[in-house]
Amino acid sequence: MDSRAQPQRAWLQAPPRERRIARISTLFEEQAVARALGYGPRSGREIPHHVASAVLDVRRQAQTLVDPKSCWLAVSAEVTRDELKLCEPYSCTLGVGNLVAAQMRGCDVAVFFVVTIGDELERVSREMMADGDALEGYILDALGSVAVEACAERLADEVLREVMPLGWQVTNRFSPGYCTWATSEQRLLFDVLGGSPAGVSLTPSGLMHPLKSISGVIGVGASAKFHPYPCAFCGREDCHQRLVDASVTTLG
Amino acid sequence: MTEIFENIQRCIETGKADASLDIPRGSAGKPGVAEFVDQALAEGISATEILQKGMLPGMKAVGKRFAAHEIFIPEVLISARAMHAGFAVLKPAFAQEDVPSQGTFVIGTVAGDLHDIGKNLVAIILEGAGWKVVDLGTDCAPEKFAAAVVEHPGCIVGLSALLTTTMINMPAAIAAIRAVAPSTRVLVGGAPVTADYAKEVGADGYAVDPMGALAALENMAA
């Protein structure tokens, strides 16, 4: 019998991990912020000095406006052609679509997660816009997007650190709304995580509140593979993520 | 006279709203849009002429540079701020002249969608270009758009949605608008919206970004 089977089982029985994310200042990585505003190597334009100085000012404020939290839960799962069938005690099926299912093939575990930076930054950004400080409001919103992405990356790293000693690897993270995974499945994901994970809730139309939140799944298993260019296995030309990273080409 | 219009246009393009700003670097203390507009008024130039020959060409040039990917949204917003600075100086003169408005644009995010950053940017850019903007906010039911169309006859309506799950609420909004004012022109936009989708739902126009919205409105109003 594999000596890792018992620690794997014990790991899978852990309750949802809710955490407050620390080291807030590191959530606003300079290059990522420039990219979010349209600048950087992809566009061939450096951020102009007057925009850069506005970013510095707003960034100082942004650090005081975020309350980053995460929640994740590992569940035994079976991957079919386009679904994730969760084992006891969840016993439900998520229609993740064929593209996500293909990337999770061979995984025995699905890690469902939610991260958020809270709603204060969003509120202040909206206020700035309404008060005529459109540039500052726009930069603050972009900083929020960068921060919540960084939180999701931080969570994925945490999962990887936990599963590697158990003999497992991880896939990329996938979110409802991307790679043909319908956003209507969001509610099931939240049900698995217990309703309002990390203080994030769903509106009647299925939107996350606060808006600056990311939900999704990470596949875990001995043969799980991380793909450095996730857009390469999806053919959707009009996808927002693809437009953001226009340098990625489609395979087939 | 041409020189002052060129100065206003250049300051709009660089985003030099007034003398206090150091945009471009090293220009602090030198006149910006506010000062040049003030000077133009003092020279007896009408507010309409200042708007038509100085400010709007400036914003048009900004649109061209944005479309060519030479500048990005932050710089467009800096130029829009310079436009607003010019409008603030022109405002008293506008009250005395019968200045033709660019038109009224009613904008809102469709039902079920709480995202507003794109909608806000469109509103700011259009206001900067001289449009009267009526912002209905987010999560707007079709009836809210219909009521606004009745309240602002002849307006053009902009529908925004950030998600595939909420953009499907656009047809109901368009139907409600057309039920009370059949000739109302509707512009749609937002991350998941495409030109094909705009046609499919019977919209009159589609904009991929705020400057695209301005160009589309100028075409509709022409």
PDB file of C-alpha atoms in Angstrom, chain A residues 74-250:
ATOM      1  CA  ALA A  74     -10.294  19.870  -1.127  1.00  0.00           C
ATOM      2  CA  VAL A  75     -12.831  17.289  -2.295  1.00  0.00           C
ATOM      3  CA  SER A  76     -12.354  13.816  -3.811  1.00  0.00           C
ATOM      4  CA  ALA A  77     -13.664  13.927  -7.347  1.00  0.00           C
ATOM      5  CA  GLU A  78     -14.008  11.943 -10.534  1.00  0.00           C
ATOM      6  CA  VAL A  79     -13.417  13.726 -13.822  1.00  0.00           C
ATOM      7  CA  THR A  80     -15.573  12.730 -16.793  1.00  0.00           C
ATOM      8  CA  ARG A  81     -15.570  14.121 -20.348  1.00  0.00           C
ATOM      9  CA  ASP A  82     -17.095  17.448 -19.289  1.00  0.00           C
ATOM     10  CA  GLU A  83     -18.030  17.129 -15.631  1.00  0.00           C
ATOM     11  CA  LEU A  84     -16.593  16.946 -12.157  1.00  0.00           C
ATOM     12  CA  LYS A  85     -18.398  14.360 -10.019  1.00  0.00           C
ATOM     13  CA  LEU A  86     -17.790  15.061  -6.354  1.00  0.00           C
ATOM     14  CA  CYS A  87     -17.628  12.165  -3.912  1.00  0.00           C
ATOM     15  CA  GLU A  88     -19.311  11.890  -0.501  1.00  0.00           C
ATOM     16  CA  PRO A  89     -20.374  13.898   1.409  1.00  0.00           C
ATOM     17  CA  TYR A  90     -20.972  16.402  -1.435  1.00  0.00           C
ATOM     18  CA  SER A  91     -22.338  14.009  -4.046  1.00  0.00           C
ATOM     19  CA  CYS A  92     -23.006  16.610  -6.729  1.00  0.00           C
ATOM     20  CA  THR A  93     -21.856  17.159 -10.274  1.00  0.00           C
ATOM     21  CA  LEU A  94     -20.390  20.353 -11.698  1.00  0.00           C
ATOM     22  CA  GLY A  95     -20.636  20.855 -15.449  1.00  0.00           C
ATOM     23  CA  VAL A  96     -17.189  22.382 -15.857  1.00  0.00           C
ATOM     24  CA  GLY A  97     -17.190  21.863 -19.627  1.00  0.00           C
ATOM     25  CA  ASN A  98     -14.946  19.743 -21.802  1.00  0.00           C
ATOM     26  CA  LEU A  99     -11.963  22.124 -21.781  1.00  0.00           C
ATOM     27  CA  VAL A 100     -11.614  22.323 -17.994  1.00  0.00           C
ATOM     28  CA  ALA A 101     -12.387  18.606 -17.651  1.00  0.00           C
ATOM     29  CA  ALA A 102      -9.656  17.784 -20.191  1.00  0.00           C
ATOM     30  CA  GLN A 103      -7.118  19.752 -18.166  1.00  0.00           C
ATOM     31  CA  MET A 104      -8.202  18.010 -14.962  1.00  0.00           C
ATOM     32  CA  ARG A 105      -8.125  14.491 -16.414  1.00  0.00           C
ATOM     33  CA  GLY A 106      -6.173  12.167 -14.141  1.00  0.00           C
ATOM     34  CA  CYS A 107      -6.885  14.306 -11.064  1.00  0.00           C
ATOM     35  CA  ASP A 108      -8.382  12.627  -7.996  1.00  0.00           C
ATOM     36  CA  VAL A 109      -9.073  15.795  -6.062  1.00  0.00           C
ATOM     37  CA  ALA A 110     -10.684  19.133  -6.821  1.00  0.00           C
ATOM     38  CA  VAL A 111      -9.737  22.138  -4.703  1.00  0.00           C
ATOM     39  CA  PHE A 112     -12.545  24.715  -4.764  1.00  0.00           C
ATOM     40  CA  PHE A 113     -11.628  28.219  -3.741  1.00  0.00           C
ATOM     41  CA  VAL A 114     -12.723  31.819  -3.330  1.00  0.00           C
ATOM     42  CA  VAL A 115     -10.480  34.829  -2.751  1.00  0.00           C
ATOM     43  CA  THR A 116     -11.540  38.436  -2.227  1.00  0.00           C
ATOM     44  CA  ILE A 117     -10.081  41.818  -1.345  1.00  0.00           C
ATOM     45  CA  GLY A 118     -13.358  43.026   0.197  1.00  0.00           C
ATOM     46  CA  ASP A 119     -15.597  45.836  -1.016  1.00  0.00           C
ATOM     47  CA  GLU A 120     -13.984  48.985   0.416  1.00  0.00           C
ATOM     48  CA  LEU A 121     -11.616  49.583  -2.521  1.00  0.00           C
ATOM     49  CA  GLU A 122     -14.523  49.191  -4.915  1.00  0.00           C
ATOM     50  CA  ARG A 123     -16.589  51.730  -2.967  1.00  0.00           C
ATOM     51  CA  VAL A 124     -13.800  54.321  -2.890  1.00  0.00           C
ATOM     52  CA  SER A 125     -13.058  53.816  -6.605  1.00  0.00           C
ATOM     53  CA  ARG A 126     -16.717  54.444  -7.396  1.00  0.00           C
ATOM     54  CA  GLU A 127     -16.705  57.560  -5.199  1.00  0.00           C
ATOM     55  CA  MET A 128     -13.592  58.899  -6.921  1.00  0.00           C
ATOM     56  CA  MET A 129     -15.232  58.445 -10.315  1.00  0.00           C
ATOM     57  CA  ALA A 130     -18.403  60.196  -9.155  1.00  0.00           C
ATOM     58  CA  ASP A 131     -16.360  63.078  -7.689  1.00  0.00           C
ATOM     59  CA  GLY A 132     -14.561  63.708 -10.978  1.00  0.00           C
ATOM     60  CA  ASP A 133     -11.309  61.934 -10.074  1.00  0.00           C
ATOM     61  CA  ALA A 134     -11.715  59.490 -12.948  1.00  0.00           C
ATOM     62  CA  LEU A 135      -8.017  58.766 -13.381  1.00  0.00           C
ATOM     63  CA  GLU A 136      -7.531  57.928  -9.713  1.00  0.00           C
ATOM     64  CA  GLY A 137     -10.742  55.867  -9.631  1.00  0.00           C
ATOM     65  CA  TYR A 138      -9.695  53.924 -12.705  1.00  0.00           C
ATOM     66  CA  ILE A 139      -6.200  53.274 -11.337  1.00  0.00           C
ATOM     67  CA  LEU A 140      -7.658  52.168  -7.995  1.00  0.00           C
ATOM     68  CA  ASP A 141      -9.978  49.736  -9.773  1.00  0.00           C
ATOM     69  CA  ALA A 142      -7.035  48.337 -11.769  1.00  0.00           C
ATOM     70  CA  LEU A 143      -4.999  47.977  -8.562  1.00  0.00           C
ATOM     71  CA  GLY A 144      -7.911  46.026  -7.069  1.00  0.00           C
ATOM     72  CA  SER A 145      -7.956  43.650 -10.030  1.00  0.00           C
ATOM     73  CA  VAL A 146      -4.206  43.098  -9.719  1.00  0.00           C
ATOM     74  CA  ALA A 147      -4.511  42.501  -5.968  1.00  0.00           C
ATOM     75  CA  VAL A 148      -7.290  39.920  -6.236  1.00  0.00           C
ATOM     76  CA  GLU A 149      -5.360  38.066  -8.975  1.00  0.00           C
ATOM     77  CA  ALA A 150      -2.318  38.066  -6.677  1.00  0.00           C
ATOM     78  CA  CYS A 151      -4.497  36.614  -3.894  1.00  0.00           C
ATOM     79  CA  ALA A 152      -5.597  33.796  -6.200  1.00  0.00           C
ATOM     80  CA  GLU A 153      -1.959  33.114  -7.128  1.00  0.00           C
ATOM     81  CA  ARG A 154      -1.036  33.124  -3.421  1.00  0.00           C
ATOM     82  CA  LEU A 155      -3.782  30.561  -2.754  1.00  0.00           C
ATOM     83  CA  ALA A 156      -2.658  28.338  -5.663  1.00  0.00           C
ATOM     84  CA  ASP A 157       0.899  28.406  -4.250  1.00  0.00           C
ATOM     85  CA  GLU A 158      -0.440  27.440  -0.822  1.00  0.00           C
ATOM     86  CA  VAL A 159      -2.306  24.465  -2.294  1.00  0.00           C
ATOM     87  CA  LEU A 160       0.796  23.346  -4.199  1.00  0.00           C
ATOM     88  CA  ARG A 161       2.942  23.570  -1.036  1.00  0.00           C
ATOM     89  CA  GLU A 162       0.461  21.363   0.828  1.00  0.00           C
ATOM     90  CA  VAL A 163      -0.013  18.691  -1.845  1.00  0.00           C
ATOM     91  CA  MET A 164       3.568  18.202  -3.022  1.00  0.00           C
ATOM     92  CA  PRO A 165       4.661  16.313   0.126  1.00  0.00           C
ATOM     93  CA  LEU A 166       1.642  14.040  -0.466  1.00  0.00           C
ATOM     94  CA  GLY A 167       2.938  13.065  -3.904  1.00  0.00           C
ATOM     95  CA  TRP A 168       0.485  15.220  -5.835  1.00  0.00           C
ATOM     96  CA  GLN A 169       0.802  17.998  -8.374  1.00  0.00           C
ATOM     97  CA  VAL A 170      -1.661  20.746  -9.347  1.00  0.00           C
ATOM     98  CA  THR A 171      -3.296  22.009 -12.544  1.00  0.00           C
ATOM     99  CA  ASN A 172      -3.891  25.656 -13.412  1.00  0.00           C
ATOM    100  CA  ARG A 173      -6.785  27.338 -11.651  1.00  0.00           C
ATOM    101  CA  PHE A 174     -10.036  27.592 -13.581  1.00  0.00           C
ATOM    102  CA  SER A 175     -12.986  29.880 -12.926  1.00  0.00           C
ATOM    103  CA  PRO A 176     -16.639  29.751 -13.963  1.00  0.00           C
ATOM    104  CA  GLY A 177     -17.023  31.941 -17.037  1.00  0.00           C
ATOM    105  CA  TYR A 178     -13.726  30.849 -18.589  1.00  0.00           C
ATOM    106  CA  CYS A 179     -12.849  27.939 -20.876  1.00  0.00           C
ATOM    107  CA  THR A 180     -16.557  27.161 -21.543  1.00  0.00           C
ATOM    108  CA  TRP A 181     -17.325  26.632 -17.841  1.00  0.00           C
ATOM    109  CA  ALA A 182     -20.730  28.328 -17.506  1.00  0.00           C
ATOM    110  CA  THR A 183     -21.015  31.054 -14.857  1.00  0.00           C
ATOM    111  CA  SER A 184     -24.377  29.579 -13.888  1.00  0.00           C
ATOM    112  CA  GLU A 185     -22.360  26.801 -12.154  1.00  0.00           C
ATOM    113  CA  GLN A 186     -21.086  29.374  -9.676  1.00  0.00           C
ATOM    114  CA  ARG A 187     -23.890  28.608  -7.236  1.00  0.00           C
ATOM    115  CA  LEU A 188     -22.907  24.928  -6.969  1.00  0.00           C
ATOM    116  CA  LEU A 189     -19.316  25.911  -6.282  1.00  0.00           C
ATOM    117  CA  PHE A 190     -20.476  28.213  -3.482  1.00  0.00           C
ATOM    118  CA  ASP A 191     -22.732  25.478  -2.074  1.00  0.00           C
ATOM    119  CA  VAL A 192     -19.700  23.166  -1.825  1.00  0.00           C
ATOM    120  CA  LEU A 193     -17.753  25.917  -0.030  1.00  0.00           C
ATOM    121  CA  GLY A 194     -20.560  26.436   2.451  1.00  0.00           C
ATOM    122  CA  GLY A 195     -22.542  29.439   1.243  1.00  0.00           C
ATOM    123  CA  SER A 196     -20.511  32.597   1.885  1.00  0.00           C
ATOM    124  CA  PRO A 197     -16.832  31.572   1.832  1.00  0.00           C
ATOM    125  CA  ALA A 198     -14.413  34.323   2.922  1.00  0.00           C
ATOM    126  CA  GLY A 199     -17.444  36.598   3.268  1.00  0.00           C
ATOM    127  CA  VAL A 200     -18.199  36.427  -0.460  1.00  0.00           C
ATOM    128  CA  SER A 201     -21.837  35.946  -1.432  1.00  0.00           C
ATOM    129  CA  LEU A 202     -23.733  35.567  -4.677  1.00  0.00           C
ATOM    130  CA  THR A 203     -26.322  38.041  -5.929  1.00  0.00           C
ATOM    131  CA  PRO A 204     -29.599  36.641  -7.328  1.00  0.00           C
ATOM    132  CA  SER A 205     -28.067  36.895 -10.808  1.00  0.00           C
ATOM    133  CA  GLY A 206     -25.036  34.855  -9.707  1.00  0.00           C
ATOM    134  CA  LEU A 207     -22.514  37.698  -9.420  1.00  0.00           C
ATOM    135  CA  MET A 208     -20.008  37.607  -6.601  1.00  0.00           C
ATOM    136  CA  HIS A 209     -20.192  40.315  -3.955  1.00  0.00           C
ATOM    137  CA  PRO A 210     -17.685  41.932  -3.410  1.00  0.00           C
ATOM    138  CA  LEU A 211     -16.992  42.186  -7.143  1.00  0.00           C
ATOM    139  CA  LYS A 212     -13.242  42.004  -6.625  1.00  0.00           C
ATOM    140  CA  SER A 213     -13.381  38.278  -5.861  1.00  0.00           C
ATOM    141  CA  ILE A 214     -12.263  35.189  -7.774  1.00  0.00           C
ATOM    142  CA  SER A 215     -13.737  31.723  -7.429  1.00  0.00           C
ATOM    143  CA  GLY A 216     -12.651  28.526  -9.101  1.00  0.00           C
ATOM    144  CA  VAL A 217     -11.141  25.085  -8.961  1.00  0.00           C
ATOM    145  CA  ILE A 218      -7.649  23.611  -9.043  1.00  0.00           C
ATOM    146  CA  GLY A 219      -7.132  19.980 -10.024  1.00  0.00           C
ATOM    147  CA  VAL A 220      -4.900  17.869  -7.790  1.00  0.00           C
ATOM    148  CA  GLY A 221      -3.435  14.439  -8.512  1.00  0.00           C
ATOM    149  CA  ALA A 222      -0.280  12.462  -9.157  1.00  0.00           C
ATOM    150  CA  SER A 223      -0.473  13.198 -12.880  1.00  0.00           C
ATOM    151  CA  ALA A 224      -1.918  16.725 -12.676  1.00  0.00           C
ATOM    152  CA  LYS A 225      -0.168  19.133 -15.030  1.00  0.00           C
ATOM    153  CA  PHE A 226       0.266  22.880 -14.879  1.00  0.00           C
ATOM    154  CA  HIS A 227       0.074  24.554 -18.290  1.00  0.00           C
ATOM    155  CA  PRO A 228       2.148  27.744 -18.613  1.00  0.00           C
ATOM    156  CA  TYR A 229      -0.143  29.111 -21.383  1.00  0.00           C
ATOM    157  CA  PRO A 230      -3.711  28.230 -20.324  1.00  0.00           C
ATOM    158  CA  CYS A 231      -5.325  30.081 -23.269  1.00  0.00           C
ATOM    159  CA  ALA A 232      -3.584  27.699 -25.651  1.00  0.00           C
ATOM    160  CA  PHE A 233      -6.067  24.885 -25.041  1.00  0.00           C
ATOM    161  CA  CYS A 234      -9.193  27.017 -25.502  1.00  0.00           C
ATOM    162  CA  GLY A 235     -10.324  28.246 -28.897  1.00  0.00           C
ATOM    163  CA  ARG A 236     -12.558  31.116 -27.730  1.00  0.00           C
ATOM    164  CA  GLU A 237     -11.262  34.114 -29.657  1.00  0.00           C
ATOM    165  CA  ASP A 238     -13.583  36.610 -27.927  1.00  0.00           C
ATOM    166  CA  CYS A 239     -12.591  35.597 -24.380  1.00  0.00           C
ATOM    167  CA  HIS A 240     -11.672  38.528 -22.148  1.00  0.00           C
ATOM    168  CA  GLN A 241      -8.662  36.654 -20.735  1.00  0.00           C
ATOM    169  CA  ARG A 242      -7.338  35.971 -24.226  1.00  0.00           C
ATOM    170  CA  LEU A 243      -7.675  39.642 -25.152  1.00  0.00           C
ATOM    171  CA  VAL A 244      -5.750  40.530 -22.002  1.00  0.00           C
ATOM    172  CA  ASP A 245      -2.926  38.197 -22.970  1.00  0.00           C
ATOM    173  CA  ALA A 246      -2.995  38.632 -26.739  1.00  0.00           C
ATOM    174  CA  SER A 247       0.473  37.129 -27.136  1.00  0.00           C
ATOM    175  CA  VAL A 248      -0.821  33.596 -26.509  1.00  0.00           C
ATOM    176  CA  THR A 249      -1.617  31.544 -29.597  1.00  0.00           C
ATOM    177  CA  THR A 250      -4.164  28.764 -29.966  1.00  0.00           C
TER     178      THR A 250
END
